[in-house]
mmCIF file of C-alpha atoms in Angstrom:
data_model
loop_
_atom_site.group_PDB
_atom_site.id
_atom_site.type_symbol
_atom_site.label_atom_id
_atom_site.label_comp_id
_atom_site.label_asym_id
_atom_site.label_seq_id
_atom_site.Cartn_x
_atom_site.Cartn_y
_atom_site.Cartn_z
ATOM 1 C CA MET U 1 230.047 188.528 269.744
ATOM 2 C CA LYS U 2 232.604 189.818 272.227
ATOM 3 C CA ARG U 3 232.289 193.559 272.802
ATOM 4 C CA VAL U 4 235.745 195.133 272.742
ATOM 5 C CA ILE U 5 237.593 198.416 273.058
ATOM 6 C CA ILE U 6 240.975 198.270 271.323
ATOM 7 C CA ASP U 7 243.676 200.541 272.716
ATOM 8 C CA THR U 8 246.351 200.886 270.051
ATOM 9 C CA ASP U 9 249.478 202.721 268.868
ATOM 10 C CA PRO U 10 249.656 201.913 265.129
ATOM 11 C CA GLY U 11 252.372 200.660 264.242
ATOM 12 C CA ILE U 12 252.842 198.049 261.568
ATOM 13 C CA ASP U 13 252.014 195.130 263.853
ATOM 14 C CA ASP U 14 248.983 197.039 265.149
ATOM 15 C CA THR U 15 247.834 197.339 261.545
ATOM 16 C CA ALA U 16 248.066 193.570 261.111
ATOM 17 C CA ALA U 17 246.183 193.031 264.378
ATOM 18 C CA LEU U 18 243.466 195.599 263.639
ATOM 19 C CA LEU U 19 242.781 194.107 260.201
ATOM 20 C CA PHE U 20 242.567 190.706 261.917
ATOM 21 C CA ALA U 21 239.974 192.077 264.342
ATOM 22 C CA LEU U 22 237.998 193.832 261.620
ATOM 23 C CA GLY U 23 237.729 190.563 259.701
ATOM 24 C CA SER U 24 236.639 188.486 262.698
ATOM 25 C CA PRO U 25 232.922 188.079 263.445
ATOM 26 C CA GLU U 26 233.707 187.024 267.015
ATOM 27 C CA LEU U 27 234.491 190.659 267.904
ATOM 28 C CA ARG U 28 232.263 193.714 268.002
ATOM 29 C CA ILE U 29 234.661 196.647 268.006
ATOM 30 C CA GLU U 30 232.924 199.457 269.849
ATOM 31 C CA ALA U 31 235.800 201.955 269.798
ATOM 32 C CA LEU U 32 239.495 202.434 269.172
ATOM 33 C CA THR U 33 241.446 204.442 271.713
ATOM 34 C CA THR U 34 244.916 205.632 270.810
ATOM 35 C CA ILE U 35 248.059 205.960 272.880
ATOM 36 C CA PHE U 36 251.636 207.091 272.277
ATOM 37 C CA GLY U 37 254.067 204.260 271.659
ATOM 38 C CA ASN U 38 255.376 203.215 268.281
ATOM 39 C CA VAL U 39 255.141 206.865 267.220
ATOM 40 C CA SER U 40 253.599 210.005 268.716
ATOM 41 C CA LEU U 41 249.978 210.102 269.848
ATOM 42 C CA GLU U 42 249.049 212.398 266.975
ATOM 43 C CA GLN U 43 250.555 210.067 264.378
ATOM 44 C CA CYS U 44 249.093 206.951 266.033
ATOM 45 C CA THR U 45 245.640 208.543 265.919
ATOM 46 C CA ARG U 46 246.053 209.437 262.268
ATOM 47 C CA ASN U 47 247.197 205.889 261.490
ATOM 48 C CA ALA U 48 244.217 204.378 263.292
ATOM 49 C CA LEU U 49 241.854 206.500 261.202
ATOM 50 C CA THR U 50 243.736 205.558 258.026
ATOM 51 C CA ILE U 51 243.413 201.846 258.817
ATOM 52 C CA LEU U 52 239.687 202.092 259.477
ATOM 53 C CA GLU U 53 239.124 204.103 256.314
ATOM 54 C CA ALA U 54 241.100 201.622 254.202
ATOM 55 C CA ALA U 55 239.072 198.770 255.675
ATOM 56 C CA GLY U 56 235.764 200.526 255.025
ATOM 57 C CA ARG U 57 234.994 200.811 258.744
ATOM 58 C CA SER U 58 234.738 204.554 259.274
ATOM 59 C CA ASP U 59 231.767 203.823 261.543
ATOM 60 C CA ILE U 60 234.088 202.834 264.400
ATOM 61 C CA PRO U 61 234.910 205.895 266.558
ATOM 62 C CA VAL U 62 238.513 206.758 267.411
ATOM 63 C CA TYR U 63 239.324 208.558 270.661
ATOM 64 C CA PRO U 64 242.812 210.055 271.149
ATOM 65 C CA GLY U 65 244.350 209.309 274.521
ATOM 66 C CA VAL U 66 247.359 210.669 276.362
ATOM 67 C CA SER U 67 250.703 211.587 274.853
ATOM 68 C CA ARG U 68 253.022 211.156 277.836
ATOM 69 C CA SER U 69 253.791 208.438 280.350
ATOM 70 C CA PHE U 70 253.230 208.613 284.109
ATOM 71 C CA GLY U 71 256.809 209.299 285.089
ATOM 72 C CA LEU U 72 259.121 209.143 282.088
ATOM 73 C CA GLY U 73 258.344 212.508 280.498
ATOM 74 C CA ASP U 74 258.860 212.375 276.756
ATOM 75 C CA PRO U 75 258.008 208.794 275.834
ATOM 76 C CA PRO U 76 260.426 206.414 274.123
ATOM 77 C CA LEU U 77 259.120 205.741 270.606
ATOM 78 C CA ALA U 78 260.018 203.088 268.030
ATOM 79 C CA PRO U 79 260.705 204.666 264.616
ATOM 80 C CA HIS U 80 263.563 202.161 264.165
ATOM 81 C CA ILE U 81 260.973 199.363 264.042
ATOM 82 C CA HIS U 82 257.961 201.087 262.460
ATOM 83 C CA GLY U 83 259.349 204.089 260.587
ATOM 84 C CA SER U 84 258.945 207.742 261.453
ATOM 85 C CA ASP U 85 255.254 207.640 260.453
ATOM 86 C CA GLY U 86 254.559 204.286 262.117
ATOM 87 C CA MET U 87 253.721 202.814 258.721
ATOM 88 C CA GLY U 88 257.163 201.972 257.429
ATOM 89 C CA ASP U 89 257.835 205.477 256.068
ATOM 90 C CA THR U 90 255.230 204.912 253.358
ATOM 91 C CA SER U 91 253.371 208.190 254.047
ATOM 92 C CA PRO U 92 249.822 206.866 253.551
ATOM 93 C CA PRO U 93 247.199 209.414 252.476
ATOM 94 C CA THR U 94 245.577 211.663 255.038
ATOM 95 C CA PRO U 95 242.287 210.095 256.161
ATOM 96 C CA ASP U 96 239.038 211.910 255.489
ATOM 97 C CA ILE U 97 237.536 210.878 258.811
ATOM 98 C CA GLU U 98 238.247 212.708 262.070
ATOM 99 C CA PRO U 99 238.859 211.521 265.629
ATOM 100 C CA GLN U 100 236.221 212.027 268.280
ATOM 101 C CA PRO U 101 236.483 215.141 270.464
ATOM 102 C CA ALA U 102 236.352 213.251 273.770
ATOM 103 C CA ASN U 103 239.581 212.045 275.369
ATOM 104 C CA ALA U 104 240.100 208.280 275.404
ATOM 105 C CA VAL U 105 240.565 208.108 279.180
ATOM 106 C CA PHE U 106 237.163 209.610 279.946
ATOM 107 C CA GLU U 107 235.537 207.615 277.153
ATOM 108 C CA ILE U 108 236.925 204.372 278.603
ATOM 109 C CA VAL U 109 235.456 205.278 281.987
ATOM 110 C CA ARG U 110 232.076 206.146 280.468
ATOM 111 C CA ARG U 111 231.750 203.073 278.270
ATOM 112 C CA VAL U 112 232.973 200.578 280.863
ATOM 113 C CA LEU U 113 230.778 201.883 283.664
ATOM 114 C CA ASP U 114 227.778 202.001 281.323
ATOM 115 C CA SER U 115 228.235 198.279 280.525
ATOM 116 C CA PRO U 116 229.678 196.580 283.625
ATOM 117 C CA GLY U 117 231.007 193.094 282.994
ATOM 118 C CA GLU U 118 230.463 193.290 279.230
ATOM 119 C CA LEU U 119 233.527 194.948 277.679
ATOM 120 C CA THR U 120 236.930 193.425 276.972
ATOM 121 C CA PHE U 121 239.817 195.882 276.788
ATOM 122 C CA ILE U 122 242.522 194.867 274.305
ATOM 123 C CA ALA U 123 245.715 196.785 275.064
ATOM 124 C CA LEU U 124 248.093 196.691 272.096
ATOM 125 C CA GLY U 125 250.269 199.503 273.436
ATOM 126 C CA ARG U 126 251.274 201.206 276.673
ATOM 127 C CA LEU U 127 248.786 200.868 279.507
ATOM 128 C CA THR U 128 248.651 204.590 280.280
ATOM 129 C CA ASN U 129 245.089 205.243 279.101
ATOM 130 C CA LEU U 130 243.709 202.358 281.130
ATOM 131 C CA ALA U 131 245.772 203.185 284.216
ATOM 132 C CA LEU U 132 244.480 206.751 284.187
ATOM 133 C CA ALA U 133 240.919 205.515 283.746
ATOM 134 C CA ILE U 134 241.375 203.243 286.773
ATOM 135 C CA ASN U 135 242.842 206.108 288.781
ATOM 136 C CA ILE U 136 239.863 208.315 287.916
ATOM 137 C CA ALA U 137 237.280 205.591 288.559
ATOM 138 C CA PRO U 138 238.717 202.531 290.363
ATOM 139 C CA GLN U 139 235.533 200.564 289.648
ATOM 140 C CA VAL U 140 236.620 200.435 285.987
ATOM 141 C CA ALA U 141 239.023 197.600 286.831
ATOM 142 C CA ASP U 142 236.296 195.402 288.280
ATOM 143 C CA SER U 143 233.746 196.412 285.634
ATOM 144 C CA LEU U 144 235.819 195.188 282.690
ATOM 145 C CA LYS U 145 235.176 191.630 281.581
ATOM 146 C CA GLU U 146 238.878 191.147 280.814
ATOM 147 C CA VAL U 147 242.020 193.079 279.954
ATOM 148 C CA VAL U 148 244.136 191.486 277.214
ATOM 149 C CA VAL U 149 247.674 192.836 277.569
ATOM 150 C CA MET U 150 250.093 192.601 274.670
ATOM 151 C CA GLY U 151 253.353 192.604 276.569
ATOM 152 C CA GLY U 152 255.469 190.887 279.151
ATOM 153 C CA ALA U 153 258.118 188.201 279.082
ATOM 154 C CA VAL U 154 258.211 185.442 281.686
ATOM 155 C CA THR U 155 260.258 182.610 280.161
ATOM 156 C CA VAL U 156 262.124 184.571 277.463
ATOM 157 C CA PRO U 157 264.176 187.790 277.380
ATOM 158 C CA GLY U 158 262.628 191.178 276.763
ATOM 159 C CA ASN U 159 262.912 193.095 273.514
ATOM 160 C CA VAL U 160 263.958 196.556 274.761
ATOM 161 C CA THR U 161 265.933 195.496 277.842
ATOM 162 C CA PRO U 162 267.122 192.033 278.894
ATOM 163 C CA VAL U 163 263.936 191.602 280.940
ATOM 164 C CA ALA U 164 261.306 194.056 279.664
ATOM 165 C CA THR U 165 259.062 194.448 276.632
ATOM 166 C CA ALA U 166 258.377 197.716 274.862
ATOM 167 C CA ASN U 167 254.775 198.230 275.926
ATOM 168 C CA LEU U 168 255.409 197.776 279.649
ATOM 169 C CA HIS U 169 258.841 199.404 279.692
ATOM 170 C CA GLY U 170 257.337 202.400 277.857
ATOM 171 C CA ASP U 171 255.282 203.250 280.950
ATOM 172 C CA PRO U 172 256.084 200.833 283.780
ATOM 173 C CA GLN U 173 254.243 202.866 286.389
ATOM 174 C CA ALA U 174 251.025 202.674 284.379
ATOM 175 C CA ALA U 175 251.494 198.930 283.937
ATOM 176 C CA ASP U 176 252.004 198.602 287.692
ATOM 177 C CA VAL U 177 248.685 200.370 288.322
ATOM 178 C CA VAL U 178 246.811 197.994 286.005
ATOM 179 C CA TYR U 179 248.432 194.832 287.358
ATOM 180 C CA ARG U 180 247.831 195.883 290.968
ATOM 181 C CA SER U 181 244.168 196.590 290.244
ATOM 182 C CA VAL U 182 241.455 193.949 290.414
ATOM 183 C CA ALA U 183 241.224 193.745 286.609
ATOM 184 C CA ARG U 184 241.195 190.249 285.127
ATOM 185 C CA ILE U 185 244.348 190.188 283.002
ATOM 186 C CA ALA U 186 245.311 187.901 280.142
ATOM 187 C CA GLN U 187 249.000 188.494 279.386
ATOM 188 C CA VAL U 188 250.010 187.650 275.825
ATOM 189 C CA GLY U 189 253.686 188.490 275.578
ATOM 190 C CA LEU U 190 256.939 187.469 273.988
ATOM 191 C CA ASP U 191 256.647 183.961 275.440
ATOM 192 C CA VAL U 192 254.249 183.262 272.558
ATOM 193 C CA CYS U 193 254.819 186.157 270.133
ATOM 194 C CA ARG U 194 258.252 184.863 269.192
ATOM 195 C CA GLU U 195 256.686 181.552 268.199
ATOM 196 C CA VAL U 196 254.296 183.172 265.700
ATOM 197 C CA GLU U 197 255.883 183.908 262.328
ATOM 198 C CA PHE U 198 254.074 184.338 259.025
ATOM 199 C CA SER U 199 255.686 182.584 256.080
ATOM 200 C CA PRO U 200 256.413 184.312 252.765
ATOM 201 C CA GLU U 201 253.718 182.132 251.193
ATOM 202 C CA GLN U 202 251.138 183.253 253.745
ATOM 203 C CA LEU U 203 252.040 186.899 253.206
ATOM 204 C CA GLN U 204 251.710 186.501 249.452
ATOM 205 C CA GLN U 205 248.309 184.916 249.912
ATOM 206 C CA VAL U 206 247.182 188.048 251.754
ATOM 207 C CA TRP U 207 248.767 190.441 249.263
ATOM 208 C CA ARG U 208 246.957 188.731 246.390
ATOM 209 C CA THR U 209 243.617 189.921 247.773
ATOM 210 C CA ASP U 210 244.801 193.414 246.761
ATOM 211 C CA THR U 211 242.313 195.399 248.850
ATOM 212 C CA SER U 212 242.956 198.913 250.149
ATOM 213 C CA ALA U 213 243.481 197.447 253.614
ATOM 214 C CA THR U 214 245.930 194.716 252.606
ATOM 215 C CA GLN U 215 247.796 197.166 250.350
ATOM 216 C CA LEU U 216 248.289 199.422 253.363
ATOM 217 C CA LEU U 217 249.910 196.597 255.302
ATOM 218 C CA GLN U 218 251.856 195.289 252.328
ATOM 219 C CA ASN U 219 253.405 198.684 251.685
ATOM 220 C CA ALA U 220 254.588 198.944 255.293
ATOM 221 C CA VAL U 221 255.723 195.402 256.009
ATOM 222 C CA ALA U 222 259.175 195.583 254.401
ATOM 223 C CA PHE U 223 260.290 198.086 257.028
ATOM 224 C CA ILE U 224 259.534 195.850 260.006
ATOM 225 C CA GLN U 225 260.931 192.822 258.158
ATOM 226 C CA ASN U 226 264.231 194.640 257.668
ATOM 227 C CA ALA U 227 264.274 195.795 261.290
ATOM 228 C CA TYR U 228 263.685 192.280 262.614
ATOM 229 C CA ARG U 229 265.988 190.646 260.069
ATOM 230 C CA SER U 230 268.878 192.894 261.090
ATOM 231 C CA ARG U 231 268.298 191.907 264.732
ATOM 232 C CA GLY U 232 268.178 188.175 263.986
ATOM 233 C CA ARG U 233 264.528 187.815 265.035
ATOM 234 C CA LEU U 234 263.184 186.093 261.906
ATOM 235 C CA ARG U 235 263.516 182.379 261.312
ATOM 236 C CA ASP U 236 262.735 182.917 257.626
ATOM 237 C CA PRO U 237 264.332 186.146 256.353
ATOM 238 C CA ASP U 238 261.341 186.734 254.084
ATOM 239 C CA GLY U 239 258.768 186.006 256.777
ATOM 240 C CA ALA U 240 257.216 188.469 259.222
ATOM 241 C CA GLN U 241 256.354 188.709 262.883
ATOM 242 C CA PHE U 242 253.541 190.969 264.087
ATOM 243 C CA ASN U 243 253.692 190.930 267.868
ATOM 244 C CA ASP U 244 250.231 192.443 268.337
ATOM 245 C CA VAL U 245 248.536 189.690 266.336
ATOM 246 C CA PRO U 246 248.758 186.976 269.043
ATOM 247 C CA ALA U 247 247.053 189.270 271.568
ATOM 248 C CA MET U 248 244.224 189.853 269.113
ATOM 249 C CA ALA U 249 244.133 186.125 268.413
ATOM 250 C CA TYR U 250 243.595 185.461 272.103
ATOM 251 C CA ALA U 251 240.588 187.790 272.090
ATOM 252 C CA ILE U 252 239.213 185.982 269.040
ATOM 253 C CA ASP U 253 239.982 182.377 270.053
ATOM 254 C CA PRO U 254 241.590 181.688 273.456
ATOM 255 C CA THR U 255 241.844 177.979 272.635
ATOM 256 C CA LEU U 256 244.876 178.811 270.485
ATOM 257 C CA PHE U 257 246.895 179.283 273.678
ATOM 258 C CA THR U 258 248.157 177.382 276.687
ATOM 259 C CA MET U 259 247.591 179.650 279.679
ATOM 260 C CA ARG U 260 248.859 179.475 283.245
ATOM 261 C CA GLU U 261 247.481 181.357 286.213
ATOM 262 C CA ALA U 262 250.025 183.402 288.157
ATOM 263 C CA TYR U 263 250.501 186.363 290.426
ATOM 264 C CA VAL U 264 252.251 188.936 288.213
ATOM 265 C CA ARG U 265 253.682 192.306 289.144
ATOM 266 C CA VAL U 266 255.413 194.848 286.943
ATOM 267 C CA GLU U 267 258.578 196.507 288.268
ATOM 268 C CA PRO U 268 257.807 200.245 288.089
ATOM 269 C CA HIS U 269 261.076 201.993 288.926
ATOM 270 C CA SER U 270 264.321 200.021 288.806
ATOM 271 C CA GLU U 271 267.062 201.255 286.477
ATOM 272 C CA LEU U 272 267.857 197.697 285.407
ATOM 273 C CA THR U 273 264.475 195.999 285.511
ATOM 274 C CA ALA U 274 261.776 198.663 284.951
ATOM 275 C CA GLY U 275 258.874 197.101 283.085
ATOM 276 C CA GLN U 276 259.777 193.507 283.930
ATOM 277 C CA THR U 277 256.860 191.149 284.485
ATOM 278 C CA VAL U 278 257.733 189.219 287.641
ATOM 279 C CA ALA U 279 255.540 186.122 287.667
ATOM 280 C CA ASP U 280 254.980 183.953 290.726
ATOM 281 C CA MET U 281 253.900 180.676 289.157
ATOM 282 C CA ASP U 282 254.239 178.545 292.279
ATOM 283 C CA GLY U 283 252.558 180.639 294.954
ATOM 284 C CA LEU U 284 255.818 181.563 296.648
ATOM 285 C CA THR U 285 254.557 185.016 297.606
ATOM 286 C CA GLY U 286 251.258 183.779 298.990
ATOM 287 C CA ASN U 287 249.365 186.248 296.808
ATOM 288 C CA PRO U 288 246.267 185.217 294.843
ATOM 289 C CA THR U 289 246.687 184.967 291.084
ATOM 290 C CA ASN U 290 245.861 188.106 289.116
ATOM 291 C CA ALA U 291 246.775 187.111 285.568
ATOM 292 C CA SER U 292 246.460 184.311 283.086
ATOM 293 C CA VAL U 293 249.794 184.130 281.250
ATOM 294 C CA ALA U 294 250.153 182.731 277.727
ATOM 295 C CA LEU U 295 253.044 180.257 277.706
ATOM 296 C CA GLY U 296 252.218 178.184 274.631
ATOM 297 C CA VAL U 297 250.538 178.768 271.282
ATOM 298 C CA ASP U 298 249.321 176.764 268.299
ATOM 299 C CA ALA U 299 251.237 178.973 265.877
ATOM 300 C CA GLU U 300 250.236 177.025 262.773
ATOM 301 C CA ARG U 301 246.534 177.376 263.496
ATOM 302 C CA LEU U 302 246.906 181.030 264.504
ATOM 303 C CA THR U 303 248.754 182.083 261.364
ATOM 304 C CA ARG U 304 246.263 180.201 259.200
ATOM 305 C CA LEU U 305 243.372 181.949 260.949
ATOM 306 C CA TRP U 306 244.975 185.368 260.397
ATOM 307 C CA VAL U 307 245.398 184.706 256.686
ATOM 308 C CA ASN U 308 241.821 183.487 256.358
ATOM 309 C CA ARG U 309 240.378 186.506 258.153
ATOM 310 C CA LEU U 310 242.356 188.979 256.020
ATOM 311 C CA THR U 311 241.476 187.204 252.777
ATOM 312 C CA GLY U 312 237.873 186.304 253.554
ATOM 313 C CA GLY U 313 238.668 182.612 253.391
ATOM 314 C CA PRO U 314 237.168 179.786 255.477
ATOM 315 C CA ALA U 315 237.498 179.961 259.273
#
């Protein structure tokens, strides 16, 4: 089993990815850490607890992280994609479980340094928590087994600017810290996320399981479907895309992806290109590679695996 910390900002697509992880025996989820992003830190933390409670996994600790970016002040949020509560404006019940008192940044430092080379960090949101942990204890970067980054766009346009994706644009300075560290990065961004769409039939297969966890996702999914449909992002108007799911899929089964090694930097400041992942695929800069970039995906096998893990079907 792969030992993982999942850093998350739930979020409808985070919900789909977390349920995927919870149903996958390949992963041992040691903690969730929360970050601002799709909605405020407070709401993201509440949503993470709600998801765990619905899935019957209240044993997994949740550590709230930071609520502001390095240099942007009040963070840009995404209620237009996820609703004001991050769950499609469905107002799920208040969870009975509570977050841990420790801050996520210090908990990341503690857990990683206690288990050098053993923990994979799955970043489904902004990279602020991890960047701060690296700033506090630079050895964190080298002590992590791998950092799976949901974000970036190398061969396709961005989704919040022509060149940048939400997670990296939401705190480009933090992303720059992580990419300039010695962490081993697997970048799973829009190059593959846009290829992964769940069909109406697959969604219905999940909804038919009718568990508390799948009901939570089912109630929220119409909001993100409408948001993507209105922006022309869905091939099937009744399908769904959950951009965090491919990153979780990489953690579960990397063979689903075609990866390419590259030297990648994130633009931290520019008015036009802040958050852009600039990838040197051909060694033009002379810098050693620092990231493995997902450029292809077996979308059929990935979507089938997601359905099976949420329904308890065969692998």
